[in-house]
Amino acid sequence: MNDHSRRERGDATRAIHEGLPERRLGEPTSISPAFASSFYTHPDAAGFSSKEFEEESPFFYTRWGNPTLRSLEARLASLERAEDAVVFATGMAAFNALTGGLLEAGDHLLVANIAYPGVTEFATTILKRQGVEASFVDPTDLDEVRAAIRPNTRLFHVETPANPILRLVDIAAIAEITRARGVKLSVDSTIATPLGIRPLEQGADFVIHSLSKYLSGHGDALGGAILGERAALASIRKEQLIRMGGTLSPFSAFLILRGLETLVPRMRLHEENARAVEAFLAAHPKVRCVLWPGSERHPQHELAKRTMRSFSGLLSFSVHGDSAEMARQIANRVEVFSYAVSLGKTKSLIFYIPTEPILRDSFSLDEASEAMYRDWAGEGVFRVSVGLEDADDLIDDLRRALD
Ligand SMILES: *Cc1c(COP(=O)(O)O)cnc(C)c1O
């Protein structure tokens, strides 16, 4: 072997090649087919219990594993530089499986004070009923993090960049604290994608992705994944996937695999367009504040440059004056943007997230954290998922909507 053959492949190649079936003459090699079969012939008498599941077991029943799902897991693990991945029906199913796999009654879960609302609500309702106590902490204040860890804390879950204000977390600094205290650290980096940040390399134990966003990229499939060490994931697969049953549809896996092929060029263009839209918004007289980690106007831009390799295409902004009225105006006027939730697809989306309802219904924050959120978000933020249209058309559309 010469040196060239030892070079590690780059992300664009991995996103297209990893997880494809072995090349055999006359068999498909350009795509992983969507294997819709729900069961597989078995070589001998097999039991029905997930106890029988071994990593090298032949395919048996799709809830246990399926060639299309395995292709997707291999591709995701390669992009994340993780030992393995387990995919689920949605991002929320992945998060629920992680907590289900790691926590039991009497344990404490620590969650970053700004996280995906579904995660926060899950922690304060369902996990609470299961006897797991959750508390919330500002992950940018390391002293607070140290103080928030209890003897029974098993998991600290953070999101970076955090929805919807795009606040960043210094994963390496937090990992140092959690490691020393025997607490696992999970990072939801859905918004950054593995191209923007690789939390495992910075010391995290698990990464969570919603595949419904940039990774599938076209807004036509839901999915979720947990990535991390093989042994931990094997036990999550056995218990939380095979027994709980949140299996991803092979058709969705097929769409996500196809979407992943263009992940690198898409993310480059999302970022380029976000840069142009951010500059336009920052100069607009009605805009109070714009938040995008790739801009030097972002309060944590130094941390972004130090820890992120690219900055993705999600930004948020707030306006002077009546935000709710502006939300109605924008919803009525946009033509290129859609006024809609979700993020990370080819088409540009904008959605208003008012501060008081999200503080009341989704987050459970102490006074200091609420003050921090109000400081960042004002009356509410417009979350903008900058798509892949021409940047000039996006800017014209926003100008018409805002003026
Ligand atoms: C969408 C999203 C989720 C939840 O994913 P689903 O696939 O919708 O269940 C979790 N975290 C973040 C950051 C998200 O954007």
Coordinates of C-alpha atoms and ligand atoms in Angstrom, one line a residue:
M1 CA 0.0 0.0 0.0
N2 CA 1.2 3.5 -0.8
D3 CA 0.4 6.6 1.2
H4 CA -2.4 7.6 -1.1
S5 CA -4.4 4.5 -0.3
R6 CA -4.2 5.2 3.4
R7 CA -5.6 8.7 3.2
E8 CA -8.9 9.0 5.1
R9 CA -11.8 9.8 2.8
G10 CA -13.4 13.2 3.0
D11 CA -17.0 13.9 3.9
A12 CA -18.4 14.4 0.4
T13 CA -17.1 10.9 -0.6
R14 CA -18.3 9.3 2.6
A15 CA -21.8 10.9 2.1
I16 CA -22.1 9.2 -1.3
H17 CA -20.1 5.9 -0.8
E18 CA -20.5 4.7 2.8
G19 CA -23.0 2.0 3.4
L20 CA -23.5 0.9 -0.2
P21 CA -23.8 -2.8 -0.8
E22 CA -20.6 -4.6 -1.7
R23 CA -19.8 -4.4 -5.4
R24 CA -20.7 -7.5 -7.3
L25 CA -21.0 -7.8 -11.0
G26 CA -24.6 -7.2 -12.2
E27 CA -25.9 -6.1 -8.7
P28 CA -26.9 -2.5 -7.8
T29 CA -24.0 -0.5 -6.5
S30 CA -25.1 3.1 -7.1
I31 CA -27.8 3.1 -4.4
S32 CA -28.9 1.0 -1.4
P33 CA -32.2 -0.4 -2.4
A34 CA -35.2 0.1 -0.2
F35 CA -35.7 -3.4 1.2
A36 CA -39.4 -3.4 2.2
S37 CA -39.4 -7.0 3.3
S38 CA -40.4 -7.2 7.0
F39 CA -38.8 -10.6 7.6
Y40 CA -35.9 -12.7 6.4
T41 CA -35.3 -16.4 6.0
H42 CA -33.4 -17.8 8.9
P43 CA -30.7 -20.5 8.8
D44 CA -31.9 -22.3 11.9
A45 CA -34.4 -22.3 14.7
A46 CA -34.3 -18.8 16.3
G47 CA -36.0 -17.5 19.4
F48 CA -38.2 -14.4 19.5
S49 CA -36.4 -12.6 22.3
S50 CA -34.2 -9.7 21.7
K51 CA -31.8 -11.6 24.0
E52 CA -30.9 -13.6 21.0
F53 CA -29.8 -10.5 19.1
E54 CA -26.1 -10.4 18.4
E55 CA -24.4 -7.7 16.3
E56 CA -23.4 -10.2 13.7
S57 CA -26.8 -12.0 13.6
P58 CA -28.3 -12.4 10.1
F59 CA -31.3 -10.2 9.3
F60 CA -34.4 -11.7 11.0
Y61 CA -37.3 -9.2 11.2
T62 CA -37.1 -5.5 10.3
R63 CA -37.7 -4.3 13.8
W64 CA -34.4 -6.0 14.7
G65 CA -32.5 -4.7 11.6
N66 CA -32.8 -4.4 7.8
P67 CA -30.2 -3.9 5.1
T68 CA -31.4 -0.4 4.1
L69 CA -31.4 0.7 7.8
R70 CA -27.9 -0.7 8.2
S71 CA -26.7 1.2 5.1
L72 CA -28.0 4.4 6.6
E73 CA -26.4 3.6 10.0
A74 CA -23.1 3.0 8.4
R75 CA -23.2 6.2 6.4
L76 CA -24.2 8.3 9.5
A77 CA -21.5 6.7 11.7
S78 CA -18.9 7.4 9.0
L79 CA -19.8 11.1 8.7
E80 CA -19.9 11.5 12.5
R81 CA -16.6 9.5 13.0
A82 CA -18.6 7.3 15.4
E83 CA -18.2 3.6 16.1
D84 CA -21.8 3.0 15.3
A85 CA -25.3 4.4 14.9
V86 CA -28.8 3.3 15.6
V87 CA -31.6 4.8 13.6
F88 CA -35.2 5.4 14.8
A89 CA -38.5 6.6 13.4
T90 CA -37.9 10.2 14.5
G91 CA -35.5 12.4 16.3
M92 CA -37.7 12.3 19.4
A93 CA -37.8 8.5 19.3
A94 CA -34.0 8.6 19.3
F95 CA -33.9 10.9 22.3
N96 CA -36.5 8.8 24.2
A97 CA -34.5 5.7 23.4
L98 CA -31.3 7.3 24.8
T99 CA -32.9 8.3 28.1
G100 CA -34.7 4.9 28.2
G101 CA -31.5 3.1 27.8
L102 CA -29.5 5.1 30.3
L103 CA -31.9 6.2 33.1
E104 CA -34.1 4.4 35.6
A105 CA -36.4 5.5 38.4
G106 CA -34.4 7.5 41.0
D107 CA -31.9 8.9 38.4
H108 CA -31.4 12.5 37.6
L109 CA -31.3 13.9 34.1
L110 CA -29.6 17.3 33.6
V111 CA -30.8 19.2 30.5
A112 CA -29.4 22.4 29.0
N113 CA -31.8 25.3 29.8
I114 CA -32.4 25.9 26.1
A115 CA -33.1 22.8 24.1
Y116 CA -35.6 21.5 21.5
P117 CA -39.0 22.1 23.2
G118 CA -40.0 18.4 22.6
V119 CA -37.0 17.3 24.6
T120 CA -37.8 19.7 27.5
E121 CA -41.5 18.7 27.5
F122 CA -40.6 15.0 27.4
A123 CA -38.3 15.4 30.4
T124 CA -40.8 17.3 32.5
T125 CA -43.8 15.0 31.8
I126 CA -43.1 11.4 30.7
L127 CA -39.7 11.0 32.4
K128 CA -41.1 12.5 35.5
R129 CA -43.9 9.9 35.6
Q130 CA -41.2 7.2 35.2
G131 CA -39.5 8.5 38.3
V132 CA -36.6 10.3 36.6
E133 CA -36.1 13.8 37.8
A134 CA -35.0 16.4 35.3
S135 CA -33.4 19.8 36.0
F136 CA -32.2 22.5 33.8
V137 CA -29.0 24.4 33.7
D138 CA -27.2 27.1 31.7
P139 CA -24.5 25.1 29.9
T140 CA -22.5 28.2 29.1
D141 CA -21.9 28.8 32.9
L142 CA -19.5 26.0 33.9
D143 CA -19.7 26.8 37.6
E144 CA -23.5 26.3 37.4
V145 CA -23.0 23.1 35.5
R146 CA -20.6 21.8 38.3
A147 CA -23.2 22.8 40.9
A148 CA -26.1 21.2 39.1
I149 CA -24.6 17.7 38.9
R150 CA -26.0 15.5 41.7
P151 CA -24.8 12.2 43.0
N152 CA -27.6 10.5 41.0
T153 CA -27.1 12.4 37.8
R154 CA -26.6 9.9 34.9
L155 CA -26.9 12.1 31.8
F156 CA -26.4 15.7 30.7
H157 CA -28.2 16.5 27.5
V158 CA -27.2 19.7 25.6
E159 CA -28.0 21.1 22.1
T160 CA -25.6 23.1 20.0
P161 CA -26.5 25.3 18.3
A162 CA -29.6 25.5 20.5
N163 CA -33.0 26.0 19.1
P164 CA -34.3 28.6 18.5
I165 CA -31.8 31.2 19.6
L166 CA -28.7 29.5 18.1
R167 CA -26.7 29.7 21.4
L168 CA -23.6 27.5 21.4
V169 CA -22.2 25.1 24.0
D170 CA -18.5 24.5 24.6
I171 CA -18.7 20.7 24.4
A172 CA -15.0 20.0 25.4
A173 CA -15.3 22.2 28.5
I174 CA -18.5 20.4 29.6
A175 CA -17.1 17.0 28.8
E176 CA -14.2 17.6 31.1
I177 CA -16.7 18.1 34.0
T178 CA -19.1 15.3 33.1
R179 CA -16.2 12.8 32.6
A180 CA -14.8 13.6 36.0
R181 CA -18.2 13.0 37.7
G182 CA -19.1 9.8 35.8
V183 CA -22.0 11.5 34.0
K184 CA -22.7 10.7 30.3
L185 CA -22.9 13.7 27.9
S186 CA -25.2 13.7 24.9
V187 CA -25.3 16.4 22.3
D188 CA -28.1 17.1 19.9
S189 CA -26.2 18.7 16.9
T190 CA -29.1 18.4 14.4
I191 CA -28.7 22.0 13.3
A192 CA -24.9 21.8 12.8
T193 CA -25.0 18.4 11.1
P194 CA -21.8 16.2 11.4
L195 CA -20.2 18.6 8.8
G196 CA -20.5 21.5 11.3
I197 CA -19.5 19.9 14.5
R198 CA -18.4 16.4 15.6
P199 CA -19.3 16.3 19.3
L200 CA -17.7 12.9 19.9
E201 CA -14.3 14.2 19.0
Q202 CA -14.8 17.0 21.5
G203 CA -15.6 14.5 24.3
A204 CA -19.3 13.8 24.1
D205 CA -20.5 10.2 24.7
F206 CA -23.5 10.3 22.4
V207 CA -24.8 12.4 19.5
I208 CA -28.4 12.7 18.7
H209 CA -29.7 13.7 15.2
S210 CA -33.1 14.4 13.8
L211 CA -32.7 13.0 10.3
S212 CA -35.8 14.9 9.4
K213 CA -33.8 18.2 8.9
Y214 CA -30.6 18.8 7.0
L215 CA -29.5 15.2 6.8
S216 CA -32.5 14.1 4.7
G217 CA -32.6 17.6 3.4
H218 CA -35.8 17.7 1.3
G219 CA -38.5 17.7 3.9
D220 CA -39.9 14.4 2.8
A221 CA -38.9 11.9 5.5
L222 CA -38.7 11.8 9.3
G223 CA -36.0 9.9 11.1
G224 CA -33.6 10.0 14.1
A225 CA -30.3 8.6 15.1
I226 CA -28.1 8.0 18.2
L227 CA -24.4 7.7 17.5
G228 CA -21.6 6.7 19.9
E229 CA -19.6 3.7 21.1
R230 CA -20.6 0.3 19.7
A231 CA -21.2 -1.5 23.0
A232 CA -23.5 1.2 24.4
L233 CA -25.4 1.3 21.2
A234 CA -25.8 -2.4 20.9
S235 CA -27.6 -2.4 24.3
I236 CA -29.8 0.5 23.2
R237 CA -30.7 -1.3 20.0
K238 CA -31.6 -4.5 21.9
E239 CA -33.7 -2.8 24.5
Q240 CA -35.0 0.5 23.1
L241 CA -35.3 -0.4 19.4
I242 CA -36.2 -4.1 19.3
R243 CA -38.4 -3.9 22.5
M244 CA -39.8 -0.4 22.2
G245 CA -40.3 -0.6 18.4
G246 CA -39.7 2.9 17.1
T247 CA -38.3 1.5 13.9
L248 CA -37.6 3.7 10.9
S249 CA -39.4 2.8 7.7
P250 CA -37.0 1.4 5.1
F251 CA -38.6 3.8 2.5
S252 CA -37.7 6.8 4.7
A253 CA -34.2 5.4 5.2
F254 CA -34.0 5.2 1.4
L255 CA -34.9 8.8 1.0
I256 CA -32.5 9.9 3.8
L257 CA -29.7 7.9 2.1
R258 CA -30.4 9.7 -1.2
G259 CA -30.6 13.1 0.6
L260 CA -27.3 12.4 2.3
E261 CA -25.5 12.1 -1.1
T262 CA -25.8 15.8 -1.6
L263 CA -25.2 16.8 2.1
V264 CA -21.8 18.5 1.5
P265 CA -22.8 20.7 -1.5
R266 CA -26.2 21.5 0.1
M267 CA -24.6 22.6 3.4
R268 CA -22.1 24.8 1.6
L269 CA -25.0 26.5 -0.2
H270 CA -27.1 26.7 2.9
E271 CA -24.2 28.5 4.6
E272 CA -23.5 30.8 1.7
N273 CA -27.1 31.9 1.5
A274 CA -27.4 32.3 5.3
R275 CA -24.3 34.6 5.2
A276 CA -26.0 36.8 2.6
V277 CA -29.4 36.8 4.4
E278 CA -27.8 37.5 7.8
A279 CA -25.9 40.6 6.3
F280 CA -29.2 41.9 4.8
L281 CA -31.1 41.4 8.0
A282 CA -28.4 43.0 10.2
A283 CA -28.6 46.2 8.1
H284 CA -32.4 46.4 8.0
P285 CA -33.8 49.2 10.2
K286 CA -36.7 47.1 11.6
V287 CA -34.4 44.3 12.7
R288 CA -33.3 44.4 16.4
C289 CA -30.9 41.6 16.4
V290 CA -29.8 38.7 14.2
L291 CA -28.3 35.4 15.5
W292 CA -26.2 33.2 13.2
P293 CA -23.0 31.5 14.6
G294 CA -21.1 32.2 11.3
S295 CA -21.3 36.0 11.8
E296 CA -19.0 38.0 13.9
R297 CA -22.2 39.7 15.2
H298 CA -23.1 36.4 17.0
P299 CA -22.1 36.9 20.7
Q300 CA -20.2 33.5 20.7
H301 CA -18.6 33.8 17.3
E302 CA -15.2 33.1 18.7
L303 CA -16.4 29.8 20.2
A304 CA -18.1 29.0 16.9
K305 CA -14.9 29.5 15.0
R306 CA -13.0 27.4 17.5
T307 CA -15.4 24.5 17.6
M308 CA -17.4 24.4 14.4
R309 CA -16.2 23.6 10.9
S310 CA -19.1 25.2 9.2
F311 CA -22.1 27.2 10.4
S312 CA -25.2 25.7 8.7
G313 CA -28.2 27.7 7.4
L314 CA -30.4 28.3 10.4
L315 CA -30.6 31.8 11.8
S316 CA -33.0 33.8 13.9
F317 CA -33.8 37.4 14.2
S318 CA -36.0 39.7 16.3
V319 CA -37.6 43.0 15.3
H320 CA -38.3 46.4 16.8
G321 CA -41.9 47.1 17.6
D322 CA -44.9 44.7 17.6
S323 CA -43.4 41.2 16.7
A324 CA -46.8 39.4 16.5
E325 CA -48.0 42.0 14.0
M326 CA -44.8 41.6 12.0
A327 CA -45.3 37.8 12.1
R328 CA -48.8 38.3 10.5
Q329 CA -47.3 40.7 7.9
I330 CA -44.5 38.3 7.0
A331 CA -46.8 35.3 6.8
N332 CA -49.1 37.2 4.4
R333 CA -46.4 38.6 2.2
V334 CA -43.7 36.0 1.7
E335 CA -43.7 34.3 -1.7
V336 CA -40.4 32.5 -1.9
F337 CA -40.2 31.7 1.8
S338 CA -42.9 29.5 3.3
Y339 CA -44.3 30.5 6.7
A340 CA -43.8 27.1 8.3
V341 CA -42.1 25.1 11.1
S342 CA -39.3 22.7 10.6
L343 CA -35.9 23.5 9.1
G344 CA -33.1 22.1 7.0
K345 CA -34.8 21.6 3.6
T346 CA -34.1 22.9 0.1
K347 CA -37.0 25.4 0.4
S348 CA -36.6 28.4 2.7
L349 CA -38.8 28.6 5.7
I350 CA -39.6 31.3 8.3
F351 CA -41.6 30.9 11.5
Y352 CA -42.3 33.2 14.5
I353 CA -41.6 31.8 17.9
P354 CA -43.1 34.1 20.6
T355 CA -41.1 34.3 23.8
E356 CA -43.9 34.1 26.5
P357 CA -45.6 30.9 25.3
I358 CA -42.3 29.1 24.8
L359 CA -41.2 30.1 28.3
R360 CA -44.5 29.1 29.8
D361 CA -45.3 25.8 27.9
S362 CA -42.0 24.4 26.8
F363 CA -39.1 25.5 28.9
S364 CA -38.9 25.3 32.7
L365 CA -36.4 27.9 33.6
D366 CA -35.4 29.8 36.7
E367 CA -35.6 33.5 36.7
A368 CA -32.0 34.1 35.6
S369 CA -32.4 31.7 32.6
E370 CA -35.7 33.4 31.6
A371 CA -34.0 36.8 31.7
M372 CA -31.2 35.4 29.5
Y373 CA -33.7 34.0 27.1
R374 CA -35.6 37.3 26.9
D375 CA -32.3 39.1 26.4
W376 CA -31.5 37.0 23.4
A377 CA -35.0 36.6 21.9
G378 CA -36.9 39.8 22.9
E379 CA -40.7 39.4 22.4
G380 CA -40.0 36.6 20.1
V381 CA -37.7 35.4 17.3
F382 CA -38.2 34.7 13.7
R383 CA -36.5 31.4 12.9
V384 CA -35.2 31.4 9.4
S385 CA -34.2 28.2 7.7
V386 CA -32.3 29.5 4.7
G387 CA -32.8 27.2 1.7
L388 CA -31.1 26.7 -1.5
E389 CA -32.9 29.2 -3.7
D390 CA -31.0 32.2 -5.2
A391 CA -29.8 34.4 -2.3
D392 CA -31.0 37.5 -4.2
D393 CA -34.5 36.1 -4.4
L394 CA -34.5 35.3 -0.7
I395 CA -33.4 38.8 0.2
D396 CA -36.0 40.5 -2.2
D397 CA -38.7 38.3 -0.5
L398 CA -37.6 39.3 3.0
R399 CA -37.4 43.0 2.0
R400 CA -40.9 42.9 0.7
A401 CA -42.1 41.1 3.8
L402 CA -40.4 43.4 6.3
D403 CA -40.8 46.9 4.7
Ligands
LIG1 C1 -36.6 18.5 14.8 C2 -35.6 18.4 16.0 C3 -35.7 17.4 16.9 C4 -36.8 16.3 16.8 O1 -36.7 15.6 15.7 P1 -38.0 14.8 15.0 O2 -37.4 14.1 13.9 O3 -39.0 15.9 14.5 O4 -38.6 14.0 16.0 C5 -34.8 17.3 17.9 N1 -33.8 18.2 18.0 C6 -33.7 19.2 17.1 C7 -32.6 20.2 17.3 C8 -34.6 19.4 16.1 O5 -34.5 20.4 15.2

